Amino acid sequence: MFWPSVAIIGVFVIWAMVGGEGTADNLLSFRVEVVDNLSWYYVPLVSFFVLYALFMGFSKYGNIKLGKDDQKPDFSLGSWLSMLFAAGMGIGLVFWGVAEPLSFYMGPKPGVGESEAERAEFAMSQTFLHWGFHPWAIYIVVGLAIAYAVHRKGRPVSIRYALEPLLGDRVRGRVGDAIDVIAVVGTVFGVATSLGFGVQQIGAGLDHLGIITDPSAGVLSIIVIIITIIATLSVVSGLDKGVKYLSNVNAVLAAGILLFILIAGATTVLLTDFFQNIGVYLQNFAALSLDTGSWHGEDGTGWVGGWTIFYWGWWMSWAPFVGIFIARISRGRTVREFVIGALVVPTMLSFFWFSVVGGSGIREEQATGNMTGEDGSVDSTAALFALLDSLPGATIVIGLAILLIVFFFVTSSDSASYVVDMLASGGDPNPPTWSRVFWAAVEGLVAVALLLAGAGHGLTILQNVAVVIALPFSFIMIAMCIATLKSLRDEHLAVKEAKAEEAEEALIESAVAAMTEAQENGELDSVTSGTGSGSGAAGAGDKADKDAPGDDLLDTSAKA
């Protein structure tokens, strides 16, 4: 898979750099036609993934361990949750924490009421939809399938083997190669575009502090190179050191900034909002999950396509990377632990983050109007810093926020490099160091090349390509659901039959032991003697008959 993946990535990068704005526009039109107009497919599919994840976690299959029966978890609960959070959502929460709720508040979906309260409730519940159970269910579909195949069945770390229950030996051929190449390309594109867009947020933060004024593409490229170097050092050190330690640092920094915003801001109001936001979200969960905007015409379907459907495609494009990574770090967990850990815990943390950070942004906009432009537009890269600037100690906190963004990008890059390397190395869980360095460098260089392509068109192209790639991968995910359910069902039946056989054998052994003990105590002999005395006293002739060959065997059989 190594060379085909490298070739495809190279061709797309050159195409993006040469094509510029025209290519970006054409690809955007194609994405709108292919992806955004498929709300009838994506909306029920992702909702099904949520039900599937819940079923797997709370069904009779929940006790099956992702590993040997006596396998202990590789990581402590705290480190495991930190790594889950950092790889799956961390950088997105920092980037969109203020910008997305504020965008929905200023430009709600058609049909939402015009009052501030209605727009605020909609903004938070819609954000919860995009960052809550649904994306993590997408990750769980892939992660659970791979974790079972790798840790329970001993297969290489590769997406293809998650489909082995359906495809059989064909997963070792060209079909399996194509599946893994799609995963490699999608992962590199997703991480590269996130690096590019995220470094623009870092540039906005440095600009806000006055360190760099209006950073150019060249300056942003230097920042990407620095992040890539740090990520390379981290990925070389392995999961037990670099990735785990940086994830823990991320968790501490993020918690510190979150608590600062909560305490320095309207604490009571934000905590009250948190529970109200959850209530509104749960109350409208089904409606939000299945909303296509169809009753509001092209404006409604266009809004849903540009936000919700784009997000579903984007999360699917990240699913190979995040799914493999969370599978790799989850050895020793049960299916139930995996689902709860990857679905409920990160979702609740995301809800609290958006309620505090995003809610603060909306409250600040309501009070001062300083969070948006004169035309009501929201600057996604600068929204977080605009919020922090309204709080005491802004300079220090903005500096810490920039550091948090850098660390989140490092953990995303090195974990993605690790995953891509495993796939390109044929599923080797400990791929060679040189290839880890190679893939970390590729992700950084792709981001730099597209930044230098000008006007951000290159990044937009790859972002749209990643979402389009998610469409064929969605079919693979459906197959994963079927394959995993089949595997767990077969194992559950096999365990059930084995337990029944063990119970039967135990019953027989218990009966034999009881009879043996009774015979040793003379209880069975007494019963036999009592039966014999009923026919009269035994004479010499009887004794002779009893001593006849074979009578002992018959007598013992009768006792038995």
Short mmCIF file of N, CA and C in Angstrom, two decimals, residues 106-162:
data_model
loop_
_atom_site.label_atom_id
_atom_site.label_comp_id
_atom_site.label_asym_id
_atom_site.label_seq_id
_atom_site.Cartn_x
_atom_site.Cartn_y
_atom_site.Cartn_z
N MET A 106 -25.73 33.67 14.84
CA MET A 106 -25.85 34.80 13.92
C MET A 106 -26.54 34.41 12.62
N GLY A 107 -26.37 33.17 12.18
CA GLY A 107 -27.00 32.72 10.93
C GLY A 107 -27.68 31.39 11.10
N PRO A 108 -28.80 31.35 11.83
CA PRO A 108 -29.47 30.07 12.12
C PRO A 108 -30.08 29.43 10.88
N LYS A 109 -30.45 28.20 11.05
CA LYS A 109 -31.11 27.44 9.98
C LYS A 109 -32.49 28.04 9.70
N PRO A 110 -32.93 28.03 8.47
CA PRO A 110 -34.28 28.53 8.16
C PRO A 110 -35.33 27.84 9.01
N GLY A 111 -36.25 28.63 9.54
CA GLY A 111 -37.31 28.09 10.39
C GLY A 111 -37.10 28.33 11.86
N VAL A 112 -35.88 28.73 12.25
CA VAL A 112 -35.59 29.02 13.66
C VAL A 112 -36.15 30.40 13.99
N GLY A 113 -36.71 30.54 15.19
CA GLY A 113 -37.29 31.80 15.61
C GLY A 113 -36.26 32.93 15.64
N GLU A 114 -36.74 34.16 15.65
CA GLU A 114 -35.85 35.32 15.58
C GLU A 114 -35.39 35.83 16.94
N SER A 115 -35.99 35.39 18.02
CA SER A 115 -35.59 35.89 19.34
C SER A 115 -34.21 35.39 19.71
N GLU A 116 -33.56 36.12 20.61
CA GLU A 116 -32.21 35.75 21.04
C GLU A 116 -32.21 34.38 21.72
N ALA A 117 -33.21 34.12 22.54
CA ALA A 117 -33.27 32.85 23.26
C ALA A 117 -33.43 31.67 22.30
N GLU A 118 -34.31 31.82 21.32
CA GLU A 118 -34.53 30.73 20.36
C GLU A 118 -33.28 30.46 19.53
N ARG A 119 -32.62 31.54 19.10
CA ARG A 119 -31.39 31.36 18.31
C ARG A 119 -30.28 30.77 19.15
N ALA A 120 -30.17 31.14 20.42
CA ALA A 120 -29.14 30.60 21.29
C ALA A 120 -29.38 29.11 21.57
N GLU A 121 -30.64 28.75 21.85
CA GLU A 121 -30.96 27.34 22.08
C GLU A 121 -30.66 26.51 20.84
N PHE A 122 -31.04 27.03 19.67
CA PHE A 122 -30.75 26.31 18.44
C PHE A 122 -29.25 26.17 18.24
N ALA A 123 -28.50 27.25 18.47
CA ALA A 123 -27.05 27.23 18.24
C ALA A 123 -26.38 26.14 19.06
N MET A 124 -26.76 26.03 20.33
CA MET A 124 -26.11 25.04 21.19
C MET A 124 -26.55 23.62 20.85
N SER A 125 -27.82 23.41 20.61
CA SER A 125 -28.29 22.05 20.32
C SER A 125 -27.75 21.56 18.97
N GLN A 126 -27.64 22.45 17.99
CA GLN A 126 -27.09 22.06 16.70
C GLN A 126 -25.60 21.76 16.82
N THR A 127 -24.89 22.53 17.61
CA THR A 127 -23.48 22.25 17.86
C THR A 127 -23.31 20.92 18.57
N PHE A 128 -24.17 20.64 19.54
CA PHE A 128 -24.13 19.35 20.24
C PHE A 128 -24.33 18.20 19.24
N LEU A 129 -25.22 18.40 18.28
CA LEU A 129 -25.46 17.37 17.27
C LEU A 129 -24.18 17.06 16.50
N HIS A 130 -23.48 18.10 16.09
CA HIS A 130 -22.29 17.92 15.25
C HIS A 130 -21.09 17.37 16.01
N TRP A 131 -21.05 17.56 17.33
CA TRP A 131 -19.87 17.19 18.10
C TRP A 131 -20.15 16.19 19.22
N GLY A 132 -21.33 15.60 19.22
CA GLY A 132 -21.71 14.72 20.31
C GLY A 132 -21.71 13.25 19.96
N PHE A 133 -22.85 12.60 20.17
CA PHE A 133 -22.95 11.16 20.00
C PHE A 133 -22.69 10.72 18.56
N HIS A 134 -23.13 11.51 17.59
CA HIS A 134 -23.05 11.08 16.20
C HIS A 134 -21.62 10.90 15.70
N PRO A 135 -20.74 11.88 15.84
CA PRO A 135 -19.37 11.66 15.35
C PRO A 135 -18.65 10.54 16.11
N TRP A 136 -18.89 10.45 17.42
CA TRP A 136 -18.21 9.39 18.16
C TRP A 136 -18.77 8.02 17.81
N ALA A 137 -20.03 7.95 17.43
CA ALA A 137 -20.58 6.68 16.95
C ALA A 137 -19.91 6.27 15.65
N ILE A 138 -19.62 7.25 14.79
CA ILE A 138 -18.89 6.97 13.54
C ILE A 138 -17.52 6.36 13.87
N TYR A 139 -16.83 6.95 14.82
CA TYR A 139 -15.52 6.43 15.22
C TYR A 139 -15.63 5.03 15.83
N ILE A 140 -16.69 4.81 16.60
CA ILE A 140 -16.85 3.52 17.27
C ILE A 140 -17.08 2.40 16.26
N VAL A 141 -17.83 2.67 15.21
CA VAL A 141 -18.07 1.65 14.18
C VAL A 141 -16.75 1.11 13.66
N VAL A 142 -15.84 2.01 13.31
CA VAL A 142 -14.54 1.60 12.78
C VAL A 142 -13.65 1.06 13.88
N GLY A 143 -13.58 1.78 15.01
CA GLY A 143 -12.68 1.38 16.08
C GLY A 143 -13.02 0.02 16.67
N LEU A 144 -14.29 -0.26 16.88
CA LEU A 144 -14.69 -1.54 17.47
C LEU A 144 -14.39 -2.69 16.52
N ALA A 145 -14.67 -2.50 15.23
CA ALA A 145 -14.40 -3.55 14.25
C ALA A 145 -12.92 -3.90 14.20
N ILE A 146 -12.07 -2.87 14.23
CA ILE A 146 -10.63 -3.10 14.15
C ILE A 146 -10.10 -3.66 15.46
N ALA A 147 -10.58 -3.13 16.59
CA ALA A 147 -10.11 -3.61 17.89
C ALA A 147 -10.43 -5.09 18.08
N TYR A 148 -11.60 -5.52 17.64
CA TYR A 148 -11.96 -6.92 17.77
C TYR A 148 -11.06 -7.79 16.89
N ALA A 149 -10.87 -7.36 15.64
CA ALA A 149 -10.04 -8.15 14.71
C ALA A 149 -8.60 -8.22 15.18
N VAL A 150 -8.08 -7.12 15.69
CA VAL A 150 -6.66 -7.05 16.06
C VAL A 150 -6.40 -7.72 17.41
N HIS A 151 -7.15 -7.31 18.42
CA HIS A 151 -6.86 -7.75 19.79
C HIS A 151 -7.49 -9.08 20.14
N ARG A 152 -8.63 -9.38 19.55
CA ARG A 152 -9.32 -10.63 19.89
C ARG A 152 -8.91 -11.76 18.95
N LYS A 153 -8.78 -11.43 17.66
CA LYS A 153 -8.48 -12.44 16.66
C LYS A 153 -7.00 -12.48 16.24
N GLY A 154 -6.22 -11.50 16.71
CA GLY A 154 -4.80 -11.51 16.41
C GLY A 154 -4.43 -11.12 15.00
N ARG A 155 -5.29 -10.34 14.33
CA ARG A 155 -5.00 -9.91 12.97
C ARG A 155 -4.10 -8.67 12.98
N PRO A 156 -3.44 -8.37 11.85
CA PRO A 156 -2.64 -7.13 11.76
C PRO A 156 -3.52 -5.89 11.90
N VAL A 157 -2.88 -4.77 12.26
CA VAL A 157 -3.62 -3.52 12.45
C VAL A 157 -3.94 -2.95 11.07
N SER A 158 -5.12 -3.28 10.58
CA SER A 158 -5.50 -2.88 9.23
C SER A 158 -7.02 -2.91 9.11
N ILE A 159 -7.56 -2.00 8.32
CA ILE A 159 -9.00 -1.95 8.15
C ILE A 159 -9.52 -3.18 7.42
N ARG A 160 -8.75 -3.70 6.51
CA ARG A 160 -9.22 -4.83 5.69
C ARG A 160 -9.67 -6.02 6.54
N TYR A 161 -8.94 -6.27 7.64
CA TYR A 161 -9.24 -7.47 8.43
C TYR A 161 -10.52 -7.31 9.26
N ALA A 162 -11.02 -6.10 9.38
CA ALA A 162 -12.32 -5.91 10.03
C ALA A 162 -13.44 -6.47 9.17
#
